mmCIF file of C-alpha atoms in Angstrom:
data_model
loop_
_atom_site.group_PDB
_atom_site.id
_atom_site.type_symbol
_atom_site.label_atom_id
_atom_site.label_comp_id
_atom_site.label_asym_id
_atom_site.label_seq_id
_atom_site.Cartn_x
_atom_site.Cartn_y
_atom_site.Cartn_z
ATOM 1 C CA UNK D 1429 0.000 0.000 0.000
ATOM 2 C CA UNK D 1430 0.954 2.935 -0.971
ATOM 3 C CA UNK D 1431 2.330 6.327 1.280
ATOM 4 C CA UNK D 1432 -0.523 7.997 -0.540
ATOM 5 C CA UNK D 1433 -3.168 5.455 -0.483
ATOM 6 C CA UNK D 1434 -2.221 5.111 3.473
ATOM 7 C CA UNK D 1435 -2.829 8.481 4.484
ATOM 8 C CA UNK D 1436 -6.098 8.732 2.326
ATOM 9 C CA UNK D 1437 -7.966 5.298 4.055
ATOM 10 C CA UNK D 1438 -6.803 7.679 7.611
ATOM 11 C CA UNK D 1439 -8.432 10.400 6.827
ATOM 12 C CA UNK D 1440 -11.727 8.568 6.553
ATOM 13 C CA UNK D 1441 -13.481 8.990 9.759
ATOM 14 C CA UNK D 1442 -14.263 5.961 11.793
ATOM 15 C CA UNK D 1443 -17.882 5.065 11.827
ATOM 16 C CA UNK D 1444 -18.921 2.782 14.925
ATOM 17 C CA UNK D 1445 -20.814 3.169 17.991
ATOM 18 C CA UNK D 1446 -17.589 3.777 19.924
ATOM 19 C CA UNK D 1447 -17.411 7.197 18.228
ATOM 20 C CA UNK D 1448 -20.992 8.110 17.732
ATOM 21 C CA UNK D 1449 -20.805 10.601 20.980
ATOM 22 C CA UNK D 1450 -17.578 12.865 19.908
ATOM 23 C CA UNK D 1451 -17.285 14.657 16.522
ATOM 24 C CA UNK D 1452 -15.504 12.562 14.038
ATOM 25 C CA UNK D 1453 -11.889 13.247 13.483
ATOM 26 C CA UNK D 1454 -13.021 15.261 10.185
ATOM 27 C CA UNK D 1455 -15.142 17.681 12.146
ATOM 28 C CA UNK D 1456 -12.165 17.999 14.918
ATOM 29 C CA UNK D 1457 -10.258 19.288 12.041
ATOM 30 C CA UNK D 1458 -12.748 21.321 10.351
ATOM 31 C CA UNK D 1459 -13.272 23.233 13.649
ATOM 32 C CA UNK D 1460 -9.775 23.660 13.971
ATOM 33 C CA UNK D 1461 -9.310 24.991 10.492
ATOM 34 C CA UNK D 1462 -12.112 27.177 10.641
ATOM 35 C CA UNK D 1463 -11.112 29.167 14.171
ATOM 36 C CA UNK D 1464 -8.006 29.333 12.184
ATOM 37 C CA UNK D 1465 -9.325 31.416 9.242
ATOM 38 C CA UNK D 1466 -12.111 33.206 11.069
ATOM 39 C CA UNK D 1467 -9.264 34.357 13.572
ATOM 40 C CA UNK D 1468 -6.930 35.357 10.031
ATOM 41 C CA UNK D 1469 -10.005 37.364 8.776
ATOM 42 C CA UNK D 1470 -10.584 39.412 12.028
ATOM 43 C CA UNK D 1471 -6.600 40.379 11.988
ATOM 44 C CA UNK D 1472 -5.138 40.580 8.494
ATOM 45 C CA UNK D 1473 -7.179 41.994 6.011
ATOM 46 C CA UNK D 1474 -4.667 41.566 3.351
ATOM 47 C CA UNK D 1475 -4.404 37.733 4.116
ATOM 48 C CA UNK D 1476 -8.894 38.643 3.923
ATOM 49 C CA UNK D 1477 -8.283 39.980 0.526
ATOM 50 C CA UNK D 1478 -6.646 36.864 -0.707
ATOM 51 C CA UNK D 1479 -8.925 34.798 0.128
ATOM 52 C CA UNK D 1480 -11.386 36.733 -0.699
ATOM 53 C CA UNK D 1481 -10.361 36.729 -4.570
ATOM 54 C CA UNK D 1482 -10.032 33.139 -4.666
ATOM 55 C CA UNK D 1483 -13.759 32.353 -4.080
ATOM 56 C CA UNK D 1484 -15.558 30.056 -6.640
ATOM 57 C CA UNK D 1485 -12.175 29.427 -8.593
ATOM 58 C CA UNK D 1486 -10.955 26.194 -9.190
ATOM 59 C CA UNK D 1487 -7.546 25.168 -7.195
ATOM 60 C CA UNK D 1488 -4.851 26.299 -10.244
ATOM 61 C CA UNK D 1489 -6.384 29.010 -11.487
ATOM 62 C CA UNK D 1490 -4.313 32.556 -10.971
ATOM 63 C CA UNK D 1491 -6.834 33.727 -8.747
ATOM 64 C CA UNK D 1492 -6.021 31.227 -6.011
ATOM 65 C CA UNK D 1493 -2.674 31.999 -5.695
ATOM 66 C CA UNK D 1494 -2.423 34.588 -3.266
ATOM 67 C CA UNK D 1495 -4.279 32.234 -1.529
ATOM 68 C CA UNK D 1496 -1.762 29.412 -0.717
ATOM 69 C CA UNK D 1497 0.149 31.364 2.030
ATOM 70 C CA UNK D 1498 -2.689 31.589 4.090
ATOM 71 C CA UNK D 1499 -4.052 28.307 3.743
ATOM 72 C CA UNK D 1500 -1.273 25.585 2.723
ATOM 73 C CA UNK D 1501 -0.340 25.804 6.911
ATOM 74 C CA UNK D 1502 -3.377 25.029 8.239
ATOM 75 C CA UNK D 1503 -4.236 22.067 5.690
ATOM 76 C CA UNK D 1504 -4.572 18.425 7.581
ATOM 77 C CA UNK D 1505 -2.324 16.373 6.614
ATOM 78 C CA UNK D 1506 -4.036 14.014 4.421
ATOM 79 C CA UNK D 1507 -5.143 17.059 2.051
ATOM 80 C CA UNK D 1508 -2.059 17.278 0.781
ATOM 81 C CA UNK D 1509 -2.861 13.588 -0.627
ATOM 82 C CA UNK D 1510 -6.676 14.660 -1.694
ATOM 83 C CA UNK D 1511 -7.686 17.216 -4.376
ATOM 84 C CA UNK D 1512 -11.093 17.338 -3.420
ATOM 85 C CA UNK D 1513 -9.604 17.673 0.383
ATOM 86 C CA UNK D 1514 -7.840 20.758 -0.848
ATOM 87 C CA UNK D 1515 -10.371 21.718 -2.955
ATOM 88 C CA UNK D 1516 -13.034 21.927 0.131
ATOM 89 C CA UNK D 1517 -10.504 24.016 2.157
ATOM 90 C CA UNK D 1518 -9.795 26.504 0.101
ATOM 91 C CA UNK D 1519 -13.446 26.908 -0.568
ATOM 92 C CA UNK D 1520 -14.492 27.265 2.734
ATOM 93 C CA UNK D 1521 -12.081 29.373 3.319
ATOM 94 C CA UNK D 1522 -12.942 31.726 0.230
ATOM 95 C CA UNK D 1523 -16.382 31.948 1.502
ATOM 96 C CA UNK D 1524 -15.425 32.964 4.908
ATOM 97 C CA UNK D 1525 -13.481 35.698 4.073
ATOM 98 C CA UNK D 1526 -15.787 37.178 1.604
ATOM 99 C CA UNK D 1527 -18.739 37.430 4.280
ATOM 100 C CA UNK D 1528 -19.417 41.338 5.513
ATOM 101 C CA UNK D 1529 -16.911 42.330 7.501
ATOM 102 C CA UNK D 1530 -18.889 42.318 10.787
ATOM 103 C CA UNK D 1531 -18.943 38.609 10.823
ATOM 104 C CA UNK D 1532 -15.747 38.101 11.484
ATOM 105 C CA UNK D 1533 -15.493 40.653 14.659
ATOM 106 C CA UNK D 1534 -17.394 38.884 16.846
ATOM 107 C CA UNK D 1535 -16.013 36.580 19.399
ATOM 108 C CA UNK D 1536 -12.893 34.691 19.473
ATOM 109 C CA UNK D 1537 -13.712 30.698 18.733
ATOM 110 C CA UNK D 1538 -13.784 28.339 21.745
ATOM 111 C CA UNK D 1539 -10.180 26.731 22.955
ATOM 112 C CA UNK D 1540 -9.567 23.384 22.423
ATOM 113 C CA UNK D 1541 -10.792 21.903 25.674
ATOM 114 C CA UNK D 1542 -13.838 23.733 24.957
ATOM 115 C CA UNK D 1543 -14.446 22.288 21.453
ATOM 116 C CA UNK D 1544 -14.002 18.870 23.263
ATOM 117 C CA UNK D 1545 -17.746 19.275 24.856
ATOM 118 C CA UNK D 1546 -18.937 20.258 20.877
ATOM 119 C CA UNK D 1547 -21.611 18.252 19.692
ATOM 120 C CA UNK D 1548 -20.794 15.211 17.511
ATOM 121 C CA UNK D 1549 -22.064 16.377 14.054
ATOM 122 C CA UNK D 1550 -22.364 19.693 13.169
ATOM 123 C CA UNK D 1551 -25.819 21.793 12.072
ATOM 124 C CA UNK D 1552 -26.027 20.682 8.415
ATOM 125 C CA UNK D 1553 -27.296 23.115 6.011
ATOM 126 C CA UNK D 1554 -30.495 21.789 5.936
ATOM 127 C CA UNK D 1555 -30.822 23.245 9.860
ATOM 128 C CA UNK D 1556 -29.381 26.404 8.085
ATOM 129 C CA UNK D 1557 -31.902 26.912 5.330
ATOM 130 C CA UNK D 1558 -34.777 25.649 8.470
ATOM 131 C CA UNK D 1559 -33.369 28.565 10.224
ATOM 132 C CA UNK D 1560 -33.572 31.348 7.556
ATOM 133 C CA UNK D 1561 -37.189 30.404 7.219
ATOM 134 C CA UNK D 1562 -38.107 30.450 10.380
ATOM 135 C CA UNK D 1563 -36.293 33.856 11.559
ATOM 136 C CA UNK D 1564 -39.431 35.321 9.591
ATOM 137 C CA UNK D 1565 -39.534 39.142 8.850
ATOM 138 C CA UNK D 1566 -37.300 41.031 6.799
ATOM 139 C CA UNK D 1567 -34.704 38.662 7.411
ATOM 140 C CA UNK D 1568 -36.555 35.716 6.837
ATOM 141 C CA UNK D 1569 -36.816 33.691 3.437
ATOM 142 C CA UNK D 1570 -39.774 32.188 1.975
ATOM 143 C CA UNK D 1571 -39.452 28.286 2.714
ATOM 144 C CA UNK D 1572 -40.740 27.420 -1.171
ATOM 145 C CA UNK D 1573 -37.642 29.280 -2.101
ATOM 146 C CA UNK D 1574 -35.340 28.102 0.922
ATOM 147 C CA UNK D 1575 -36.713 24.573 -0.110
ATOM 148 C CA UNK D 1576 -36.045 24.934 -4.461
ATOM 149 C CA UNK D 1577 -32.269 25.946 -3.654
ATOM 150 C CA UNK D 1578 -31.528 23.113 -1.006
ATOM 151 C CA UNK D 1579 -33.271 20.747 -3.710
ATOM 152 C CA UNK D 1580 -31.164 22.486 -6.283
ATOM 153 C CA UNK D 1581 -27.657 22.219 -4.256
ATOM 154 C CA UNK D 1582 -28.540 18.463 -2.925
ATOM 155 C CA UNK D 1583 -28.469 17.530 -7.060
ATOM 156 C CA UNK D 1584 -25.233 18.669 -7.536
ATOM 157 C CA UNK D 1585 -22.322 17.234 -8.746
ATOM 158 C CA UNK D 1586 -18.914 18.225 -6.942
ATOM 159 C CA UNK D 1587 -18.123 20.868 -9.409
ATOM 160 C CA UNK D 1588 -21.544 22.254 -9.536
ATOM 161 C CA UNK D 1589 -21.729 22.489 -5.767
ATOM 162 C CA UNK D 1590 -18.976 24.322 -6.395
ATOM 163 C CA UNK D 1591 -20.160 26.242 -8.308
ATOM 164 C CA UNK D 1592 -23.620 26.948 -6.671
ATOM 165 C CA UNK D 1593 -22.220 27.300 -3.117
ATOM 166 C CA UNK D 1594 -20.685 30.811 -2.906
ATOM 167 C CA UNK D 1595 -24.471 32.110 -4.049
ATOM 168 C CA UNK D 1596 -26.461 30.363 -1.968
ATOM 169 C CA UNK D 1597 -24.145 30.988 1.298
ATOM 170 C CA UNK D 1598 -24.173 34.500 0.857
ATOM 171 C CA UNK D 1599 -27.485 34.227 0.294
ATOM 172 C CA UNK D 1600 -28.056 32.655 4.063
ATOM 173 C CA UNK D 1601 -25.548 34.944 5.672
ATOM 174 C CA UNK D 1602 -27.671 37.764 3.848
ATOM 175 C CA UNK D 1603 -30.360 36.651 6.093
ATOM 176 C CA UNK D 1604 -28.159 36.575 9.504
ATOM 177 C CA UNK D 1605 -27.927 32.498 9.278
ATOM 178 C CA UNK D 1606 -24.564 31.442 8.163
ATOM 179 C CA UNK D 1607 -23.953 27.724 7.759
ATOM 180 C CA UNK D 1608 -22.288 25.681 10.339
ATOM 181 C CA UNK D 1609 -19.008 26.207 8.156
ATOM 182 C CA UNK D 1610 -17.062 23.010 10.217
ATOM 183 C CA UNK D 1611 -19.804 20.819 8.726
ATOM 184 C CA UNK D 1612 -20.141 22.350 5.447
ATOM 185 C CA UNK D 1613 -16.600 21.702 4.997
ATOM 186 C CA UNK D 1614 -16.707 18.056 6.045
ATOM 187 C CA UNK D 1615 -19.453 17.300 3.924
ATOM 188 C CA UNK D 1616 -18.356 19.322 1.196
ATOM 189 C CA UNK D 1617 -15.149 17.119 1.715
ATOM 190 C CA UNK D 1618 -17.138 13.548 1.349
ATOM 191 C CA UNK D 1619 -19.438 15.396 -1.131
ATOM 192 C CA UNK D 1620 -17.674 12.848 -4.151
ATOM 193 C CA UNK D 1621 -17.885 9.883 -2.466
ATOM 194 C CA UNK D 1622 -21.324 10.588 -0.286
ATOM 195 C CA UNK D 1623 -23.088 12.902 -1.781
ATOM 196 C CA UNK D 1624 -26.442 11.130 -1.419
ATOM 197 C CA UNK D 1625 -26.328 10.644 2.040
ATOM 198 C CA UNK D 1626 -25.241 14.291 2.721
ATOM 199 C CA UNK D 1627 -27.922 15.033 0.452
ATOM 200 C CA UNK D 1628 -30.449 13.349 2.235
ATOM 201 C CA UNK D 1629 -29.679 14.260 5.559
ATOM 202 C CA UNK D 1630 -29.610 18.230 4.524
ATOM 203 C CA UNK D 1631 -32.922 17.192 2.953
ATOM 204 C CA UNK D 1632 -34.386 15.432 6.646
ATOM 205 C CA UNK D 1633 -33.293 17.986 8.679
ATOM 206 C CA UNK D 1634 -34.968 20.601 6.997
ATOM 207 C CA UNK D 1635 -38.201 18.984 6.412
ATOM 208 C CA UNK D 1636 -38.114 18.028 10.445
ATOM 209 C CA UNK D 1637 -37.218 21.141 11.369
ATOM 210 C CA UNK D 1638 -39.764 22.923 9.562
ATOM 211 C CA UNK D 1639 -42.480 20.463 10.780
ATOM 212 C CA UNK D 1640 -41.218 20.978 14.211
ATOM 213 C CA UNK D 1641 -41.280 24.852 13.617
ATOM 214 C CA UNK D 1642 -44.987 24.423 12.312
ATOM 215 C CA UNK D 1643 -46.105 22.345 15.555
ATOM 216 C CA UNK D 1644 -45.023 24.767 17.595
ATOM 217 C CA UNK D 1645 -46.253 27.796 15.814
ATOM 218 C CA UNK D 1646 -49.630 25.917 16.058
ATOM 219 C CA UNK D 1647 -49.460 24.956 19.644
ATOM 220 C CA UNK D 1648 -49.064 28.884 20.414
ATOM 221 C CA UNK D 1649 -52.242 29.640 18.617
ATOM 222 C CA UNK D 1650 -54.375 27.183 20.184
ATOM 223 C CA UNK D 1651 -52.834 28.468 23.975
ATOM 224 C CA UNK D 1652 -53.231 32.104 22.951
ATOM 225 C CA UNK D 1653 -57.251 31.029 21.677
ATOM 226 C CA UNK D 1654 -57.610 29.575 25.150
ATOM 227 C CA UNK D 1655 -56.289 31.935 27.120
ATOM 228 C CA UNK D 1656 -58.423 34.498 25.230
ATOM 229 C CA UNK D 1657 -61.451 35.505 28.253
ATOM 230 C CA UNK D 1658 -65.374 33.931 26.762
ATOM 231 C CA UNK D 1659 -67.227 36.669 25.014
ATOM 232 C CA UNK D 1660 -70.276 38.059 26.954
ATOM 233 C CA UNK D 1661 -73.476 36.296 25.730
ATOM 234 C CA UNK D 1662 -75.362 39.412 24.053
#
């Protein structure tokens, strides 16, 4: 077996009940990566601009450059095996940096013993696009159109989720719901071996999520009605 072959079968995150109550070693290294940048993008805004101009471009093209100084360090190891690994990375990355400016003034992300109590899996972007919906308002989106561009993005291929991410996420951070961006890179990582499954999860979750949003909304009327005093009998 090859050095190559090696490191990509260990980047594969194991899958058993032993490790179904801590994040997989993907997400561990997602979160770590994304702290990383977020941190880069409150400091530097010249290391900002780079990435900035490398969003939506594929890996080689001229536009990327600037962005290998910033990124190439805090790659996991088995990227550097992985095109798609890189590929996600870089992306993620891109579409970090080009949110507003505000986002990335906020707090500092959690230390490392504190990402140790994080959940195991991350809020997909089916919870994301559940979220926009429900904030409601100005900020809210309509859930036919929240539903026809998570149907759109789940039908992908890698290079057309590529291609359709950077739209839809600023479309979601337009509405003050930014994706979980340690799970969007994980499953943006596993996207060309597992894209149906991610698919179908973003899919569940946002079809439970709005069901569960519906429930409740309904539950509120019907306490509101009975709380209401009896009209006097004319």
């Amino acid at each position: 077996m090859t050095d190559a072959t090696t490191a990509s079968l260990s980047a594969v995150p194991p899958d058993d009940a032993s490790t179904a109550a801590r994040p997989s070693s993907w997400l561990t290294e997602a979160r770590t990566f994304v702290a990383a940048v977020e941190k880069i993008c409150r400091t530097d805004k010249g290391a900002r601009a780079a990435l900035r101009r490398g969003e939506g471009k594929p890996l080689d093209s001229p536009g990327v450059q600037g962005m290998h100084k910033v990124v190439a360090p805090l790659l996991p190891p088995a990227a550097l095996y992985d095109d798609d690994t890189q590929r996600a990375h870089y992306a993620i990355a891109a579409m970090i940096a080009a949110q507003r400016s505000d986002a990335h003034t906020g707090a500092p992300a959690p230390a490392q013993n504190e990402q140790a109590a994080s959940p195991a899996y991350g809020r997909s972007l089916g919870l994301t696009y559940a979220a926009a919906v429900a904030s409601g308002g100005q900020d809210g989106m309509r859930e036919s159109a929240a539903e026809d561009r998570l149907n759109l993005l789940t039908r992908q291929s890698i290079n057309g989720l590529h291609r359709h991410l950077p739209a839809a996420v600023r479309q979601l951070c337009g509405k003050k719901c930014p994706p979980d961006w340690a799970q969007l890179l994980v499953d943006l990582r596993a996207w060309p071996r597992d894209r149906g499954r991610i698919g179908r999860r973003w899919l569940q979750d946002f079809y439970r999520a709005r069901r569960a949003a519906d429930l409740e909304a309904a539950k509120k009327a019907d306490d509101q009605t009975e709380a209401q005093p009896p009209a006097d009998d004319a």
